[in-house]
XYZ file of C-alpha atoms in Angstrom:
243
model
C -15.554 -166.555 -11.542
C -15.620 -163.370 -9.112
C -13.198 -161.808 -6.780
C -14.050 -159.810 -4.256
C -11.065 -158.159 -1.668
C -12.139 -156.037 1.818
C -10.499 -154.242 4.318
C -11.394 -153.166 7.836
C -9.616 -150.678 10.015
C -10.312 -150.367 13.851
C -9.236 -147.481 15.118
C -10.080 -148.425 19.294
C -7.941 -151.303 18.855
C -5.269 -150.374 15.978
C -5.806 -152.751 13.834
C -6.069 -153.571 10.698
C -7.428 -156.940 8.603
C -7.897 -157.805 5.019
C -10.446 -160.115 2.807
C -9.509 -161.835 -0.451
C -12.323 -163.712 -1.886
C -13.610 -166.002 -4.747
C -16.811 -167.112 -5.640
C -16.751 -170.495 -8.759
C -19.874 -171.630 -9.421
C -21.459 -171.932 -5.522
C -18.835 -172.243 -3.648
C -17.054 -169.376 -2.451
C -13.197 -169.535 -0.705
C -11.786 -166.608 1.581
C -8.716 -165.997 3.467
C -8.435 -163.345 6.082
C -5.878 -161.831 7.257
C -4.830 -159.158 9.945
C -1.524 -156.766 10.415
C -0.698 -159.804 13.148
C 0.569 -161.961 9.716
C 2.999 -159.709 8.601
C 3.777 -157.380 11.226
C 7.305 -159.289 11.986
C 7.566 -162.009 9.110
C 5.728 -163.673 7.071
C 3.822 -166.419 9.321
C 0.462 -167.685 9.975
C -0.565 -165.947 13.065
C -4.343 -163.526 12.274
C -4.696 -165.842 9.502
C -8.269 -167.590 8.965
C -9.775 -169.870 5.785
C -13.709 -170.247 5.339
C -15.618 -172.582 2.415
C -19.216 -172.481 2.065
C -21.993 -172.424 -0.059
C -24.831 -169.834 0.449
C -27.568 -171.118 2.358
C -26.105 -174.747 2.733
C -23.243 -174.614 4.661
C -19.856 -172.586 5.880
C -16.368 -173.683 7.487
C -14.678 -171.394 9.176
C -10.969 -172.651 10.525
C -8.716 -170.601 12.472
C -5.386 -171.444 11.023
C -3.512 -170.999 14.729
C -5.550 -171.061 17.149
C -6.966 -174.013 14.748
C -10.011 -173.968 16.398
C -13.235 -175.097 13.362
C -16.985 -173.175 13.564
C -19.212 -175.506 11.609
C -22.296 -173.754 10.345
C -25.384 -175.419 8.056
C -29.209 -174.166 6.295
C -31.814 -175.432 5.566
C -36.048 -174.909 4.988
C -38.211 -176.851 6.506
C -41.907 -176.896 6.293
C -44.116 -177.018 9.540
C -47.685 -176.006 10.052
C -47.438 -174.536 6.081
C -45.663 -173.197 7.209
C -41.652 -172.462 5.434
C -39.145 -172.138 8.606
C -34.874 -171.733 8.348
C -32.987 -172.995 10.144
C -29.278 -172.390 11.162
C -27.212 -175.200 13.044
C -23.912 -173.891 13.861
C -20.787 -175.537 16.159
C -17.793 -174.572 16.993
C -14.299 -176.906 18.096
C -12.287 -174.599 19.876
C -9.306 -176.358 21.456
C -9.473 -174.476 24.973
C -12.935 -176.081 25.114
C -14.709 -173.505 25.025
C -17.129 -173.849 22.053
C -20.899 -173.470 21.541
C -23.541 -175.108 19.535
C -26.122 -172.929 18.884
C -29.493 -173.196 16.720
C -31.969 -170.342 15.349
C -35.215 -170.789 13.532
C -36.805 -168.528 11.805
C -40.035 -167.429 10.098
C -41.793 -165.205 7.752
C -45.606 -164.196 9.037
C -46.057 -162.434 5.296
C -44.175 -159.199 3.593
C -44.235 -156.815 6.363
C -43.066 -159.455 9.733
C -40.752 -161.655 10.716
C -40.392 -163.877 13.629
C -37.473 -165.758 14.701
C -36.182 -168.145 17.808
C -32.427 -169.356 19.298
C -30.581 -171.140 21.732
C -27.812 -171.930 22.625
C -26.633 -175.363 24.038
C -24.223 -174.029 26.098
C -25.277 -171.569 28.343
C -28.866 -172.081 28.019
C -29.337 -168.587 26.491
C -32.993 -167.793 24.417
C -33.487 -165.119 22.549
C -37.134 -163.857 20.580
C -36.516 -161.547 17.903
C -39.676 -160.183 15.770
C -38.900 -157.884 12.602
C -40.842 -155.288 11.092
C -40.419 -153.078 7.516
C -42.075 -150.615 6.486
C -42.060 -149.041 2.974
C -40.240 -150.193 -0.503
C -37.532 -152.399 -1.081
C -34.968 -148.844 -2.088
C -36.416 -146.800 1.005
C -37.156 -148.911 4.238
C -37.527 -148.607 8.095
C -36.362 -152.159 9.714
C -37.845 -152.309 13.024
C -36.280 -155.268 15.302
C -36.758 -155.878 18.816
C -35.181 -158.928 20.474
C -35.753 -160.685 24.684
C -33.483 -162.551 25.835
C -36.074 -165.229 28.085
C -32.790 -166.499 29.812
C -31.499 -163.061 31.013
C -35.383 -160.638 30.656
C -33.201 -158.477 28.746
C -34.108 -156.433 25.604
C -32.278 -155.564 22.333
C -33.655 -152.890 20.209
C -32.709 -151.677 16.326
C -33.958 -150.311 13.795
C -32.395 -149.894 10.293
C -33.220 -147.457 7.889
C -32.327 -147.844 3.798
C -31.532 -145.743 1.198
C -32.333 -145.561 -1.723
C -28.513 -146.017 -3.379
C -28.640 -149.337 -1.079
C -26.923 -147.730 1.850
C -28.100 -148.218 5.487
C -28.166 -146.655 9.000
C -28.839 -149.013 11.837
C -28.952 -147.697 15.617
C -29.063 -150.893 18.282
C -30.077 -150.688 21.657
C -29.620 -152.895 24.760
C -31.452 -151.699 27.523
C -29.441 -154.084 30.120
C -26.373 -153.123 29.855
C -27.400 -149.260 28.196
C -25.262 -149.709 25.208
C -25.760 -148.340 22.036
C -24.001 -149.402 18.543
C -24.302 -146.897 15.230
C -23.785 -149.036 12.136
C -23.767 -146.632 8.349
C -23.056 -149.140 5.709
C -22.431 -148.478 1.836
C -23.308 -150.791 -1.254
C -21.742 -149.598 -4.611
C -20.946 -151.752 -8.192
C -19.059 -149.474 -9.135
C -17.218 -148.079 -7.215
C -16.483 -150.120 -3.660
C -18.707 -149.957 -0.180
C -17.754 -149.623 3.212
C -19.058 -149.934 6.294
C -18.665 -147.573 9.494
C -19.520 -148.785 13.223
C -19.416 -146.861 16.281
C -19.987 -148.397 19.667
C -20.920 -146.267 23.309
C -21.219 -147.624 26.270
C -23.243 -145.636 29.313
C -21.555 -145.564 32.556
C -23.360 -144.009 35.748
C -21.860 -142.873 39.007
C -23.930 -142.023 42.535
C -21.671 -140.482 44.498
C -25.006 -138.970 46.148
C -28.778 -138.846 44.769
C -30.302 -135.671 44.543
C -33.903 -135.851 44.888
C -36.235 -133.824 43.331
C -39.588 -133.954 44.511
C -40.327 -138.490 44.114
C -37.727 -139.185 41.666
C -34.127 -139.228 42.255
C -32.286 -137.948 39.887
C -28.485 -139.101 39.879
C -25.618 -136.889 39.944
C -23.684 -137.656 37.048
C -24.150 -139.393 33.391
C -22.155 -140.002 31.260
C -21.858 -141.765 28.084
C -18.103 -143.005 27.588
C -17.085 -144.063 23.550
C -16.072 -147.378 23.847
C -15.413 -148.647 20.563
C -15.103 -147.410 16.590
C -14.312 -149.882 13.287
C -14.439 -148.970 9.468
C -14.535 -151.442 6.439
C -13.831 -151.107 3.370
C -14.841 -153.720 0.352
C -13.901 -153.816 -3.125
C -15.343 -153.437 -6.544
C -16.204 -157.261 -7.680
C -15.272 -158.456 -11.032
C -15.748 -161.226 -12.782
C -13.470 -163.740 -15.282
C -10.980 -160.753 -13.708
C -7.471 -161.027 -11.092
C -7.510 -156.871 -10.752
C -8.676 -156.066 -6.962
C -9.064 -152.195 -5.912
C -9.201 -151.476 -2.322
C -11.095 -147.798 -1.651
């Protein structure tokens, strides 16, 4: 049996949350709490429960909203190629349900392609991933095309020795930029820091320089930042540590 605790703090919202996971054999039970659960008195606000079997299924129940999320994973053979399928179904009392199917396959050790479709919105996304370098020090480049909006996303992840990574994601349509720094350690625990920046352009007038119009003012606005901490895993132990 293994137990793990994970904490998360979002600076832009001033909100905190914690997750307690217990793994037994091939099943994983998780309880997620937020600061709203204990803000005034112990309550079910901000409480979510999940049970999952990695690589097979996952069920998440939002206690106060009574929303249920089902996710099923399977692998099939298509034209001699192994294709990984993930089906997600969300049932919400307010009617804002979601149903999606994602398929991905490894062309070879360095190239991977994926296709995702949302049944409710009709959104179709095609993703390609290229991996360069060895397992410890690799670079992963992931362009993604949203066919329904004809919009591009581009992600680059640099992995370092010691299980650390730095990822940057750019959305061409909204000009949003996201950065994530993640560090994993079996001894000292793990952490993740994310930062999101939105590009806003104010056009009070256009200044023509030669044949190219140049906007008068262009600014980057910070929108969000979050910090996640994960405690050390202990086998057959109830000691939980959050860094």
